[in-house]
mmCIF file with all atom_site columns, C-alpha atoms and ligand atoms in Angstrom:
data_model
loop_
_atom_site.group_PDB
_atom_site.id
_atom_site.type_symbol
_atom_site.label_atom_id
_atom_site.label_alt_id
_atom_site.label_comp_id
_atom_site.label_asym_id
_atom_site.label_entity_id
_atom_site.label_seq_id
_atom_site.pdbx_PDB_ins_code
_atom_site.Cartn_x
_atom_site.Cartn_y
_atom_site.Cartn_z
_atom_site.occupancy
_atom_site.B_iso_or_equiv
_atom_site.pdbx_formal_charge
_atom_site.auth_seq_id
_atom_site.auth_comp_id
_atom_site.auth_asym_id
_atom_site.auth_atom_id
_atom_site.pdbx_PDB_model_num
ATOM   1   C CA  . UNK A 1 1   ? -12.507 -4.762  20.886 1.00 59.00 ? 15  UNK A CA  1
ATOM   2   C CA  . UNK A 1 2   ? -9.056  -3.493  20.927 1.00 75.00 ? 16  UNK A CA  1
ATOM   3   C CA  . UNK A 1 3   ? -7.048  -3.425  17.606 1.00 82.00 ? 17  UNK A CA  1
ATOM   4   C CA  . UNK A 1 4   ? -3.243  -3.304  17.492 1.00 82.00 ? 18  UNK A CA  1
ATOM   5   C CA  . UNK A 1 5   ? -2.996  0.404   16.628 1.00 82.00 ? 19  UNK A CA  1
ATOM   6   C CA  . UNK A 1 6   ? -4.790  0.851   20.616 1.00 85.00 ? 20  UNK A CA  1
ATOM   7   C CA  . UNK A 1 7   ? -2.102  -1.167  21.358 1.00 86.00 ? 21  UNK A CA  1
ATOM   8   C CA  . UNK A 1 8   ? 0.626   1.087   19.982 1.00 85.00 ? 22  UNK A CA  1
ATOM   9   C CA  . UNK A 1 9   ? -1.407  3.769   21.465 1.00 84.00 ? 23  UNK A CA  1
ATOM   10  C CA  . UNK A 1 10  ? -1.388  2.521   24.631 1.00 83.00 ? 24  UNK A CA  1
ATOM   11  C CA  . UNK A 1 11  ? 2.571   1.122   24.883 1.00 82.00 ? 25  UNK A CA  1
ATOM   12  C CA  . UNK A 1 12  ? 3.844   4.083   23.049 1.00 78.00 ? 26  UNK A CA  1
ATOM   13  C CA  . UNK A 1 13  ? 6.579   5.903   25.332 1.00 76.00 ? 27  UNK A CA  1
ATOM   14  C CA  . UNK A 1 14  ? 5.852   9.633   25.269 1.00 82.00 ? 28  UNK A CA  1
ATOM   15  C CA  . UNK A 1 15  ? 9.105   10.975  25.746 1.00 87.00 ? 29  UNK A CA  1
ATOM   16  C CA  . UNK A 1 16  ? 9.621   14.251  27.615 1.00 89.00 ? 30  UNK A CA  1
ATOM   17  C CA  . UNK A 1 17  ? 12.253  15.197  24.667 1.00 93.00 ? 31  UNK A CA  1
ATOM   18  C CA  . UNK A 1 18  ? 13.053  14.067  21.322 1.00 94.00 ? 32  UNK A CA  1
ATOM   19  C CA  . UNK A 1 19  ? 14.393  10.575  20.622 1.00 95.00 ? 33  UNK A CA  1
ATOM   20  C CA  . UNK A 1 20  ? 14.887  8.324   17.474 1.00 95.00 ? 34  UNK A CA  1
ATOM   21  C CA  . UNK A 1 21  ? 11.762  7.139   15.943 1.00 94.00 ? 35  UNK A CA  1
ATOM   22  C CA  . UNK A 1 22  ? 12.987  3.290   16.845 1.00 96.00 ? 36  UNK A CA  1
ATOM   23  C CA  . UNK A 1 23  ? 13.053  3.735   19.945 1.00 94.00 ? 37  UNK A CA  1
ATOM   24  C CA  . UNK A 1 24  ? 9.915   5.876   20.375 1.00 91.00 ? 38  UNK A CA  1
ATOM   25  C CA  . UNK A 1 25  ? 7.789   3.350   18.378 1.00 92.00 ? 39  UNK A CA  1
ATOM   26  C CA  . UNK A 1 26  ? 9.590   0.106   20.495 1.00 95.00 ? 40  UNK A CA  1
ATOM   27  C CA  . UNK A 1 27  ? 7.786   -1.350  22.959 1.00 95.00 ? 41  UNK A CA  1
ATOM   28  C CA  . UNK A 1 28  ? 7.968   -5.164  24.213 1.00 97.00 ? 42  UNK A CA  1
ATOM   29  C CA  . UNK A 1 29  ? 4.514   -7.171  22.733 1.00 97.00 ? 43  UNK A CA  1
ATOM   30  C CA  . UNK A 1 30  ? 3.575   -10.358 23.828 1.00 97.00 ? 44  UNK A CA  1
ATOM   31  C CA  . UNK A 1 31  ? 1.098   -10.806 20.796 1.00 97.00 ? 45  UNK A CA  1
ATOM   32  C CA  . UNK A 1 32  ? 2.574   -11.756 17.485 1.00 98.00 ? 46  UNK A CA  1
ATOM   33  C CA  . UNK A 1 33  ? 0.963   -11.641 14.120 1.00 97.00 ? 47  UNK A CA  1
ATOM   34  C CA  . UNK A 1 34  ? 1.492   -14.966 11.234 1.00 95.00 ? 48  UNK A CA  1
ATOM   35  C CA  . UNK A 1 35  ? 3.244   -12.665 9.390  1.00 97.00 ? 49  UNK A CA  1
ATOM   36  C CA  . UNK A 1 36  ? 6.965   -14.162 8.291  1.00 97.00 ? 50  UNK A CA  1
ATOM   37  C CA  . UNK A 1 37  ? 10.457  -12.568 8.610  1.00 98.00 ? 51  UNK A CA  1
ATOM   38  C CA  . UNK A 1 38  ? 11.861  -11.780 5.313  1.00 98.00 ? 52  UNK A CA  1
ATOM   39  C CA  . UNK A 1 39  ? 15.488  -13.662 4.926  1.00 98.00 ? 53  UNK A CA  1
ATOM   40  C CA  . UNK A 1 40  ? 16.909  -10.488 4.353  1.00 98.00 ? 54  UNK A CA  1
ATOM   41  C CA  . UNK A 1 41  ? 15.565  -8.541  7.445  1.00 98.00 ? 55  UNK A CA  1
ATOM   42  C CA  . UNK A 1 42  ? 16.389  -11.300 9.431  1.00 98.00 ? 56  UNK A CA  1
ATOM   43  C CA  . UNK A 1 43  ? 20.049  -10.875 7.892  1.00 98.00 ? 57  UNK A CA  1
ATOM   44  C CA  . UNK A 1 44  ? 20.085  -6.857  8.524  1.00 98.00 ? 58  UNK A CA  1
ATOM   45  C CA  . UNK A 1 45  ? 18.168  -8.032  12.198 1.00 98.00 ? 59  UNK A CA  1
ATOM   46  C CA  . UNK A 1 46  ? 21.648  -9.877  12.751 1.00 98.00 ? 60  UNK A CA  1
ATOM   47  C CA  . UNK A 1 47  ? 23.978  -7.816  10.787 1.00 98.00 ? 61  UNK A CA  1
ATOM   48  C CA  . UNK A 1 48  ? 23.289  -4.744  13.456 1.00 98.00 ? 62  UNK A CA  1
ATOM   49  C CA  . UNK A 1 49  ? 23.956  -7.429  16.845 1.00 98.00 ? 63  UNK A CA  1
ATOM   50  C CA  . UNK A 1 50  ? 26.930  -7.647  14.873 1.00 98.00 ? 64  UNK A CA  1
ATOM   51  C CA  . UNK A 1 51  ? 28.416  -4.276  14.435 1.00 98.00 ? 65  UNK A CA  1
ATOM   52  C CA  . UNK A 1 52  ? 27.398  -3.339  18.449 1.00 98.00 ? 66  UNK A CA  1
ATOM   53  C CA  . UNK A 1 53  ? 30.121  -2.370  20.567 1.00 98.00 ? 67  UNK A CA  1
ATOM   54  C CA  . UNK A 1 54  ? 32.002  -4.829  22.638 1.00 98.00 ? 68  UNK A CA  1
ATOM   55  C CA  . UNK A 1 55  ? 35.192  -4.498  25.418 1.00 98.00 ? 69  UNK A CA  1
ATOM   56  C CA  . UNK A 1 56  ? 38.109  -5.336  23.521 1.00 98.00 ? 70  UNK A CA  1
ATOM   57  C CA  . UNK A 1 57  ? 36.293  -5.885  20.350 1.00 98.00 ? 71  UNK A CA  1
ATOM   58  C CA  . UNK A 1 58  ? 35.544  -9.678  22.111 1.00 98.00 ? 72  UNK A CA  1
ATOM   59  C CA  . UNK A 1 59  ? 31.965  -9.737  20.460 1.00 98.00 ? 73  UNK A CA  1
ATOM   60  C CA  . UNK A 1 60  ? 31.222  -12.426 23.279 1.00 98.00 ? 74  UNK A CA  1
ATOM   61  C CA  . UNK A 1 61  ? 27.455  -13.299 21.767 1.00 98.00 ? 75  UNK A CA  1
ATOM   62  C CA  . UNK A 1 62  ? 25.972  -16.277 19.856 1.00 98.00 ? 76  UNK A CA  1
ATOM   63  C CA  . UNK A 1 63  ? 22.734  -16.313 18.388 1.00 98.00 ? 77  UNK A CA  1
ATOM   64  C CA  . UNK A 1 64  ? 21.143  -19.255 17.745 1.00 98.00 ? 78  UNK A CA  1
ATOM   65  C CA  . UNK A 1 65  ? 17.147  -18.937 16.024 1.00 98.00 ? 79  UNK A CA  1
ATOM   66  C CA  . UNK A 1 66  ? 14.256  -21.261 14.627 1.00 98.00 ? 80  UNK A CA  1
ATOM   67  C CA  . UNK A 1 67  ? 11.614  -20.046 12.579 1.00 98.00 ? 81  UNK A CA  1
ATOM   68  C CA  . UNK A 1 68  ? 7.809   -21.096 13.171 1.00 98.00 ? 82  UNK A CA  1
ATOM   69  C CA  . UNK A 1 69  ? 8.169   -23.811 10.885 1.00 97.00 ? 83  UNK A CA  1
ATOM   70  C CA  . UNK A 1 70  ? 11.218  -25.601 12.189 1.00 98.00 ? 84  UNK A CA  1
ATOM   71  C CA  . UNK A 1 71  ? 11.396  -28.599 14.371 1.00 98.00 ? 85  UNK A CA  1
ATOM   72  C CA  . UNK A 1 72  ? 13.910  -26.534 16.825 1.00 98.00 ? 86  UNK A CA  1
ATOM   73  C CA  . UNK A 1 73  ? 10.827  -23.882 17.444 1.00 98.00 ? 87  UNK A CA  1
ATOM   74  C CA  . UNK A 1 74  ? 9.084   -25.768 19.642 1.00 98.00 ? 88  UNK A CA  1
ATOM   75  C CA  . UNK A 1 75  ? 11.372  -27.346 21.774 1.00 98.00 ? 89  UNK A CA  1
ATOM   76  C CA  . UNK A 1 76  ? 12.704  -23.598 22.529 1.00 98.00 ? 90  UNK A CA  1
ATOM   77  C CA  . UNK A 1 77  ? 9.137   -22.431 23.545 1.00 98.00 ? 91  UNK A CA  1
ATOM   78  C CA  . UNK A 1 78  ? 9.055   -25.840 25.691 1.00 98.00 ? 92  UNK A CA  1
ATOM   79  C CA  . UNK A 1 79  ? 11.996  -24.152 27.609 1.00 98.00 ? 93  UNK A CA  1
ATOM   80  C CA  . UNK A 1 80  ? 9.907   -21.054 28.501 1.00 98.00 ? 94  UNK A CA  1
ATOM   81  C CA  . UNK A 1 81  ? 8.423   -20.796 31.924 1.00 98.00 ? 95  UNK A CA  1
ATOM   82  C CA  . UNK A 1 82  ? 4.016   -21.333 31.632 1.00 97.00 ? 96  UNK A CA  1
ATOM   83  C CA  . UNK A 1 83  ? 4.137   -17.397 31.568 1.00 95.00 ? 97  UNK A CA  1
ATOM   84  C CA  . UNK A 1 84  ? 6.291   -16.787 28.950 1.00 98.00 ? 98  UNK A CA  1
ATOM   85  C CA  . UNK A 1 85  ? 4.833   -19.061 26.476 1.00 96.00 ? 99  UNK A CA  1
ATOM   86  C CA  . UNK A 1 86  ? 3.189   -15.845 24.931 1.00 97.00 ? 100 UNK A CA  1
ATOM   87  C CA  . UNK A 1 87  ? 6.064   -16.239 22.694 1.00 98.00 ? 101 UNK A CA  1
ATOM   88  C CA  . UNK A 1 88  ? 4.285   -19.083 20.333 1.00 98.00 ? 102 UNK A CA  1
ATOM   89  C CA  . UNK A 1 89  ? 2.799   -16.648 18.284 1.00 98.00 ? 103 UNK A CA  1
ATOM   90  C CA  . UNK A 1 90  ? 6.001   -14.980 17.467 1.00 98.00 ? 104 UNK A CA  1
ATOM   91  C CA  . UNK A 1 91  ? 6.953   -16.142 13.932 1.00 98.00 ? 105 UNK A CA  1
ATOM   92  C CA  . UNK A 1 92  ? 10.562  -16.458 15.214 1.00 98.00 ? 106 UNK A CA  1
ATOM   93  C CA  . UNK A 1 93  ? 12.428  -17.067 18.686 1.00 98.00 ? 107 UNK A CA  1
ATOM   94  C CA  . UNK A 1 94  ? 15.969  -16.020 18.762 1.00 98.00 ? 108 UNK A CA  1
ATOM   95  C CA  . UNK A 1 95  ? 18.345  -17.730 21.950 1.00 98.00 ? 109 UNK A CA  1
ATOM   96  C CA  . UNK A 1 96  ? 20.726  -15.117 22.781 1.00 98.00 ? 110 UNK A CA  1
ATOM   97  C CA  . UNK A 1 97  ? 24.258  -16.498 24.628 1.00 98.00 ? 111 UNK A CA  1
ATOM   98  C CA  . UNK A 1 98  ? 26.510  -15.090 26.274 1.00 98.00 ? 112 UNK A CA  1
ATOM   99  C CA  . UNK A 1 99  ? 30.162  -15.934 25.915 1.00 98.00 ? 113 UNK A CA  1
ATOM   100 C CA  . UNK A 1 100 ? 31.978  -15.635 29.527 1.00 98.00 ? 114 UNK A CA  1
ATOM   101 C CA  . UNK A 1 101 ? 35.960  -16.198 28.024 1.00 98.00 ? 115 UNK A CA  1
ATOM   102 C CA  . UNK A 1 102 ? 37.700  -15.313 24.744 1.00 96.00 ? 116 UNK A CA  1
ATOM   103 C CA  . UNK A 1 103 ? 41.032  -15.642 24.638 1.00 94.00 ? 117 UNK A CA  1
ATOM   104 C CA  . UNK A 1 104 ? 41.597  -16.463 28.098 1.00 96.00 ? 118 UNK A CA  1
ATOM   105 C CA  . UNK A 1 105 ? 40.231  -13.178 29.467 1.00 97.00 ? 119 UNK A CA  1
ATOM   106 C CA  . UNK A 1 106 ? 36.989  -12.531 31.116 1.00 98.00 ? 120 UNK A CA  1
ATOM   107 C CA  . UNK A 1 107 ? 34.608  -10.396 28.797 1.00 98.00 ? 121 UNK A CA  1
ATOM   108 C CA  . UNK A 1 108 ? 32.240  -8.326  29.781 1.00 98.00 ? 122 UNK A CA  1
ATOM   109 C CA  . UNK A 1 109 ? 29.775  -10.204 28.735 1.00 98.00 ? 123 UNK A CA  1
ATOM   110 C CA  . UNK A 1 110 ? 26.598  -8.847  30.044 1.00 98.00 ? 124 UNK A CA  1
ATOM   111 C CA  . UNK A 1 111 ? 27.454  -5.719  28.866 1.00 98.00 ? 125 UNK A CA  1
ATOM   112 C CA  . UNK A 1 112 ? 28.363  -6.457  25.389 1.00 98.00 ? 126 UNK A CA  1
ATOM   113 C CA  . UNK A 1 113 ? 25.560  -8.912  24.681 1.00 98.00 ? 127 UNK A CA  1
ATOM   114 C CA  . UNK A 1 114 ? 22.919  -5.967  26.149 1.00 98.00 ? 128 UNK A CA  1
ATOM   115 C CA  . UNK A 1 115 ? 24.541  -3.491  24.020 1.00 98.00 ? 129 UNK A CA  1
ATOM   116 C CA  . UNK A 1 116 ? 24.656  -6.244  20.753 1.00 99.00 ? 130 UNK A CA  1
ATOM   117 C CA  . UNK A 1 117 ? 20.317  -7.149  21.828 1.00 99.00 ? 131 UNK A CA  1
ATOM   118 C CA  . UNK A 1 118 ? 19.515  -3.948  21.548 1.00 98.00 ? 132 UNK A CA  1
ATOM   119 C CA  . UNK A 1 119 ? 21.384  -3.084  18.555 1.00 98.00 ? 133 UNK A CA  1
ATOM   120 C CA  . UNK A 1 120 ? 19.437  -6.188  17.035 1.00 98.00 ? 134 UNK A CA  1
ATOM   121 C CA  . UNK A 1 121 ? 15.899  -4.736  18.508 1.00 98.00 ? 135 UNK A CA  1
ATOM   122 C CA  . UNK A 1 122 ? 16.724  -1.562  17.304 1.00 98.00 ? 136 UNK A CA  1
ATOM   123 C CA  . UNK A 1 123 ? 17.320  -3.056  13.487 1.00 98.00 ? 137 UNK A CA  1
ATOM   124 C CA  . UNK A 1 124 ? 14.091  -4.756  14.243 1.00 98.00 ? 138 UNK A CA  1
ATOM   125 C CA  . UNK A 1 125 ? 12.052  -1.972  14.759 1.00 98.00 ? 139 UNK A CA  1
ATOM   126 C CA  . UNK A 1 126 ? 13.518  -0.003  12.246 1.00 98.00 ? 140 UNK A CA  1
ATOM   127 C CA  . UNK A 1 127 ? 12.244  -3.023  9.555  1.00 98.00 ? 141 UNK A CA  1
ATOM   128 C CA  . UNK A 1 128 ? 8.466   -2.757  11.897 1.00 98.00 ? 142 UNK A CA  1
ATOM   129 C CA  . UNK A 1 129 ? 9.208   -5.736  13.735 1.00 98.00 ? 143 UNK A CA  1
ATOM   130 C CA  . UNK A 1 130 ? 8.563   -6.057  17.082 1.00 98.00 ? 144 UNK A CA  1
ATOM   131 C CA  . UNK A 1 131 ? 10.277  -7.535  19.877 1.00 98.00 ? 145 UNK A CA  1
ATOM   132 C CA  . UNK A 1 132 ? 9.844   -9.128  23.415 1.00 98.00 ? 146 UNK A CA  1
ATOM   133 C CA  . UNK A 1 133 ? 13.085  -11.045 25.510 1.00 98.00 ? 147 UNK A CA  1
ATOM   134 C CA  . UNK A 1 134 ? 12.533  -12.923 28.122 1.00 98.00 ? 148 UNK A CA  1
ATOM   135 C CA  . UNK A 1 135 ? 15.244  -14.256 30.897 1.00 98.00 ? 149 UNK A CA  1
ATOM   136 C CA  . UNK A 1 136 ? 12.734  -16.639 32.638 1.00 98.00 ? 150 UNK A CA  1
ATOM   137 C CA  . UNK A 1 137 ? 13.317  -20.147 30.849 1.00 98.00 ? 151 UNK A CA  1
ATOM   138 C CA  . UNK A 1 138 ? 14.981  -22.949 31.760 1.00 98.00 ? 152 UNK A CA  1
ATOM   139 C CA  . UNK A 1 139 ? 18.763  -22.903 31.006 1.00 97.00 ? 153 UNK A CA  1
ATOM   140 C CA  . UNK A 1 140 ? 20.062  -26.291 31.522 1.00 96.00 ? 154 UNK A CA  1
ATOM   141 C CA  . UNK A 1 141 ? 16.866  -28.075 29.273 1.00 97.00 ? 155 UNK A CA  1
ATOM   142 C CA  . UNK A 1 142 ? 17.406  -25.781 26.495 1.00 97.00 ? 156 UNK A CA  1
ATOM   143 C CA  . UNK A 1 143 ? 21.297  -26.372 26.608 1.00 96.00 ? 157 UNK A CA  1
ATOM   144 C CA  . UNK A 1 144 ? 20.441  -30.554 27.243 1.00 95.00 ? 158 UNK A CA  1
ATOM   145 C CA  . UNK A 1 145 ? 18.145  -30.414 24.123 1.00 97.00 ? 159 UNK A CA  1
ATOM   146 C CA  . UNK A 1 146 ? 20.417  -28.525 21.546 1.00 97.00 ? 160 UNK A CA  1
ATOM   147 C CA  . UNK A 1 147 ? 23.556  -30.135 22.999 1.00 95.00 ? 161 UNK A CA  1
ATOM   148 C CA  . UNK A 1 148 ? 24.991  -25.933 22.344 1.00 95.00 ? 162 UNK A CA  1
ATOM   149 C CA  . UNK A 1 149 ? 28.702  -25.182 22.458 1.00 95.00 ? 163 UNK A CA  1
ATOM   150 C CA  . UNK A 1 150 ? 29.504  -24.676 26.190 1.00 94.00 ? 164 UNK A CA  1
ATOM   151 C CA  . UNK A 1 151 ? 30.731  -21.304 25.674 1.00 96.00 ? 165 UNK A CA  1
ATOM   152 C CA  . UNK A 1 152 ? 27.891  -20.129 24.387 1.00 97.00 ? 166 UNK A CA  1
ATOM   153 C CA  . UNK A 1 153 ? 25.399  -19.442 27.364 1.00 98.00 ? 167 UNK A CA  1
ATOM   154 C CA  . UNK A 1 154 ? 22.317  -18.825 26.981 1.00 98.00 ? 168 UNK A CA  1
ATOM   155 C CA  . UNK A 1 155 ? 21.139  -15.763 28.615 1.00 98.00 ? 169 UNK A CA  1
ATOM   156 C CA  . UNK A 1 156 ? 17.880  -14.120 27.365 1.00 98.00 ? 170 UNK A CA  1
ATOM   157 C CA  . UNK A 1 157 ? 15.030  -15.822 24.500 1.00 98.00 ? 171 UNK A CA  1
ATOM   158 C CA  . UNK A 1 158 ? 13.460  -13.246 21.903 1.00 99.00 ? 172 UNK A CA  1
ATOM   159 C CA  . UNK A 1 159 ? 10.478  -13.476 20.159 1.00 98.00 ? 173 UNK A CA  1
ATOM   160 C CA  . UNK A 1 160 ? 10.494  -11.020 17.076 1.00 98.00 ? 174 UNK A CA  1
ATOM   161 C CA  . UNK A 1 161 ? 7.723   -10.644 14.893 1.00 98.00 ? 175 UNK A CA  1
ATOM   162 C CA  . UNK A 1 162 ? 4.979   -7.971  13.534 1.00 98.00 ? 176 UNK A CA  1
ATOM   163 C CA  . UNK A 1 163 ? 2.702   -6.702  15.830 1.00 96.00 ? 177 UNK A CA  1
ATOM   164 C CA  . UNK A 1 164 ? -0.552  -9.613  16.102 1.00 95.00 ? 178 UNK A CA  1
ATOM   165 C CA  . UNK A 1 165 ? -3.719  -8.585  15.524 1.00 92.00 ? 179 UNK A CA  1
ATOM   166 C CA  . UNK A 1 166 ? -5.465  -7.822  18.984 1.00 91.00 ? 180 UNK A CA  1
ATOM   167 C CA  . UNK A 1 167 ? -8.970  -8.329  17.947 1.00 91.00 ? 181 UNK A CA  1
ATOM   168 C CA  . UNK A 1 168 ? -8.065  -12.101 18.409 1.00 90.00 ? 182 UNK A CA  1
ATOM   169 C CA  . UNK A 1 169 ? -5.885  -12.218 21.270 1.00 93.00 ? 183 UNK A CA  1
ATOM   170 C CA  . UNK A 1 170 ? -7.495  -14.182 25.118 1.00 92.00 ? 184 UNK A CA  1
ATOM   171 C CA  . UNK A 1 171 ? -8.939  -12.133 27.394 1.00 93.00 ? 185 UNK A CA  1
ATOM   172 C CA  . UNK A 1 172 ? -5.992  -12.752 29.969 1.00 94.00 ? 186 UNK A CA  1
ATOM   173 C CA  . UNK A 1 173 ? -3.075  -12.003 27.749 1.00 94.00 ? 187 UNK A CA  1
ATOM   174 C CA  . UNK A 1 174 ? -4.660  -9.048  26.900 1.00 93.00 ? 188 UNK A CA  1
ATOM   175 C CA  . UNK A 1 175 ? -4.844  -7.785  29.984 1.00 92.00 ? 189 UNK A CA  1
ATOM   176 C CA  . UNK A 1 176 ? -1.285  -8.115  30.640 1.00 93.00 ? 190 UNK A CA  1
ATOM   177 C CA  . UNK A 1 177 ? -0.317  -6.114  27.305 1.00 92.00 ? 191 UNK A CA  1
ATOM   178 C CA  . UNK A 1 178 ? -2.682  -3.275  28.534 1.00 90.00 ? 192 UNK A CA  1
ATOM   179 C CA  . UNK A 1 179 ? -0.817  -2.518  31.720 1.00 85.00 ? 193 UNK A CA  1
ATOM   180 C CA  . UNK A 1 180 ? 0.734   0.937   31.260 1.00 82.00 ? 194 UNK A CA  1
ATOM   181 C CA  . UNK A 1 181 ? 4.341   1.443   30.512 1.00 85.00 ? 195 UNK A CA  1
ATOM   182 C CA  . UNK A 1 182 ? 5.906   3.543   33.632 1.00 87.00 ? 196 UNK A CA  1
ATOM   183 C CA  . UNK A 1 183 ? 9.677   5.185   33.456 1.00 91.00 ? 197 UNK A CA  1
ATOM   184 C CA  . UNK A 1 184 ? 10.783  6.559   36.234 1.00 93.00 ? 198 UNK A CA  1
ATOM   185 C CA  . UNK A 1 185 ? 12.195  10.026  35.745 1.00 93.00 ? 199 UNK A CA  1
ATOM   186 C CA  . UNK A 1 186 ? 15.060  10.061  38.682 1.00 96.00 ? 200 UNK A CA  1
ATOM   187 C CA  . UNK A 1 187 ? 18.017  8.849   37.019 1.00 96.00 ? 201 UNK A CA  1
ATOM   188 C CA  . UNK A 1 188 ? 20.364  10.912  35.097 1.00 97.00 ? 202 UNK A CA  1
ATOM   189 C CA  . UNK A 1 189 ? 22.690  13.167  37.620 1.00 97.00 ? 203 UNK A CA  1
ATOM   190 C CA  . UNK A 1 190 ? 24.679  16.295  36.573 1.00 98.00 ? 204 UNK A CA  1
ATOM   191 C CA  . UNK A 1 191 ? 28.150  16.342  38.230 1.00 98.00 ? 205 UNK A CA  1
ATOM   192 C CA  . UNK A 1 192 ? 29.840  19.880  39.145 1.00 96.00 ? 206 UNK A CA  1
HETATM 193 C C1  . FMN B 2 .   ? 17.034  -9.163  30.229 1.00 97.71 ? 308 FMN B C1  1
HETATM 194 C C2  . FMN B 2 .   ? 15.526  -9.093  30.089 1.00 97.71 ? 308 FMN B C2  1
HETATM 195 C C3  . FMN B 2 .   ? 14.748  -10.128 30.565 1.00 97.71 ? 308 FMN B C3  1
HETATM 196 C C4  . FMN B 2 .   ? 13.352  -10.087 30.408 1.00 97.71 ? 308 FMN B C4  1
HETATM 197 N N1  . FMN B 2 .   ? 12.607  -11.175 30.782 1.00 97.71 ? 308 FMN B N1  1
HETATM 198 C C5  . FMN B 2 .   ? 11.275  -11.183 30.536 1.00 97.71 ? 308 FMN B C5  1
HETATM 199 C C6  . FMN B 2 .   ? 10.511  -12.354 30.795 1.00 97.71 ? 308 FMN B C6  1
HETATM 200 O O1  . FMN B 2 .   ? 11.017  -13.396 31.229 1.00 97.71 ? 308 FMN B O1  1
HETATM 201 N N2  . FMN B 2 .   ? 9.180   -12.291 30.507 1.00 97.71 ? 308 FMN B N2  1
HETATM 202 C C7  . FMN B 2 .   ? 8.578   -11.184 29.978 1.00 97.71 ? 308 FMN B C7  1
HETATM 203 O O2  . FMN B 2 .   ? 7.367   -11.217 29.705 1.00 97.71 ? 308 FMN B O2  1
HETATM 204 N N3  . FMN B 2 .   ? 9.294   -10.069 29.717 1.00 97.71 ? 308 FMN B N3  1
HETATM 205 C C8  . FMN B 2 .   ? 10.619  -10.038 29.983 1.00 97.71 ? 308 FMN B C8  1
HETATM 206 N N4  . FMN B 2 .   ? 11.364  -8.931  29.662 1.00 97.71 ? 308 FMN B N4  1
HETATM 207 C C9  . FMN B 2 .   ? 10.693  -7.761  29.050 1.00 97.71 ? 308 FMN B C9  1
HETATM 208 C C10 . FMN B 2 .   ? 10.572  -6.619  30.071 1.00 97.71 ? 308 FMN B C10 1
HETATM 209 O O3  . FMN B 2 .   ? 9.595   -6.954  31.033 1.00 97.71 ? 308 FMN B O3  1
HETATM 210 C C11 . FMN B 2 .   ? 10.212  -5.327  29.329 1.00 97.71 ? 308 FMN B C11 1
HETATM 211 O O4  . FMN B 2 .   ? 11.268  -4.976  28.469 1.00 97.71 ? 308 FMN B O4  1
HETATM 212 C C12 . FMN B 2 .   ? 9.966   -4.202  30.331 1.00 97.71 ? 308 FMN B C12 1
HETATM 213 O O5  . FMN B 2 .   ? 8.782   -4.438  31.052 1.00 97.71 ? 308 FMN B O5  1
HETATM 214 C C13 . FMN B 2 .   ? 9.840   -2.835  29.665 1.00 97.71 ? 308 FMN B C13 1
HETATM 215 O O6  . FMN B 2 .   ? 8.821   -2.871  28.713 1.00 97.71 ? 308 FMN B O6  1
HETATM 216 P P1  . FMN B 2 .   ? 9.117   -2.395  27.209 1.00 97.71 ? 308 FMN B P1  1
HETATM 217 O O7  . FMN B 2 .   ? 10.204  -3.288  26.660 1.00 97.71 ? 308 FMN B O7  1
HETATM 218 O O8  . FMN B 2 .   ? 7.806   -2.572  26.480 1.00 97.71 ? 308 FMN B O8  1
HETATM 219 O O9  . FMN B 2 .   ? 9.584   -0.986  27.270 1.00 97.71 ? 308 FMN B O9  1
HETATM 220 C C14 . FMN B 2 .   ? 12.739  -8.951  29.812 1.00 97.71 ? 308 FMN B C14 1
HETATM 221 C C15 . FMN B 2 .   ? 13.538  -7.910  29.338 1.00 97.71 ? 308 FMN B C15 1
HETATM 222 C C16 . FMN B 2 .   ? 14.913  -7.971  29.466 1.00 97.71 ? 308 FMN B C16 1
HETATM 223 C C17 . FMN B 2 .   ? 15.749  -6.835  28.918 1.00 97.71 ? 308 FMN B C17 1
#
């Protein structure tokens, strides 16, 4: 039986030099544990997304989010493509948007929305949450369902949670989470 802590194991990045402990521990589950949010590490979660660096200070993101509980919740999940719906276990899905215009300018919006994700992941992590985005859902159901501003589009889904317990995960997801986490190494270039 595999537990989560083969899991960790498994995912964890061995870095060839030192890095942060957030974003040595990160890695993207698809196996969520019951285990709530607290309100206020789903405020700090936030709070980071909202200090990240933007062009022109434009901030072009929106995040919209539904806990377990919620009626919103499911309808999000019903967005997800059949291979993505992983994501039900997480204890809360987060719709990140993209906002193309502010102020009559273009933004650099895929950019600043990255940078503002990963500040949010990194927050996450840092509290032992977990999580997993996903592009692959269907855009113009989830924007017909929650009737969102139309500046606000939606450009990635995260599921953010503690790490499940992997003793009870199916056979076929588990699979999946066991595939090895490859880097490649060829990427960084010193200029004379
Ligand atoms: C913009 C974006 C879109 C992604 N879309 C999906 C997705 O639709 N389904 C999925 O299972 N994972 C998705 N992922 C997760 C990546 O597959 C994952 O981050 C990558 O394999 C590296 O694994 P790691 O995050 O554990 O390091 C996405 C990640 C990003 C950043």
């Amino acid at each position: 039986m595999t537990t989560a802590g083969e899991i960790i194991k498994i995912k964890k990045p061995r870095p060839d030099y030192p890095v942060i402990a957030e974003i040595a521990n990160r890695f993207s589950p698809r196996y969520f544990s019951d285990e709530k949010v607290k309100s206020r590490d789903i405020d700090s979660i936030f709070e980071a997304a909202r200090f990240a660096p933007s062009g022109w200070n434009f901030q072009p993101w929106y995040f919209y989010w539904a806990k377990k509980e919620d009626k919103s919740y499911n309808k999000i999940i019903s967005c997800l493509t059949k291979y993505n719906r992983f994501a039900k276990t997480a204890p809360i899905l987060i719709v990140a948007c993209l906002i193309k215009k502010f102020k009559g300018k273009k933004t650099y919006y895929r950019h600043d929305l990255g940078a503002a994700v990963m500040s949010l992941v990194l927050q996450a992590q840092h509290l032992g949450y977990y999580c997993r985005q996903m592009g692959d859902f269907n855009k113009n159901k989830l924007i017909t369902l929650f009737n969102f501003d139309k500046a606000n589009n939606p450009f990635v889904i995260i599921a953010l949670g503690k790490l499940g317990n992997y003793r009870n995960i199916d056979d076929g997801l588990l699979k999946r989470e066991l595939d090895p986490r490859q880097r490649k190494k060829d990427f960084v270039k010193k200029l004379d």
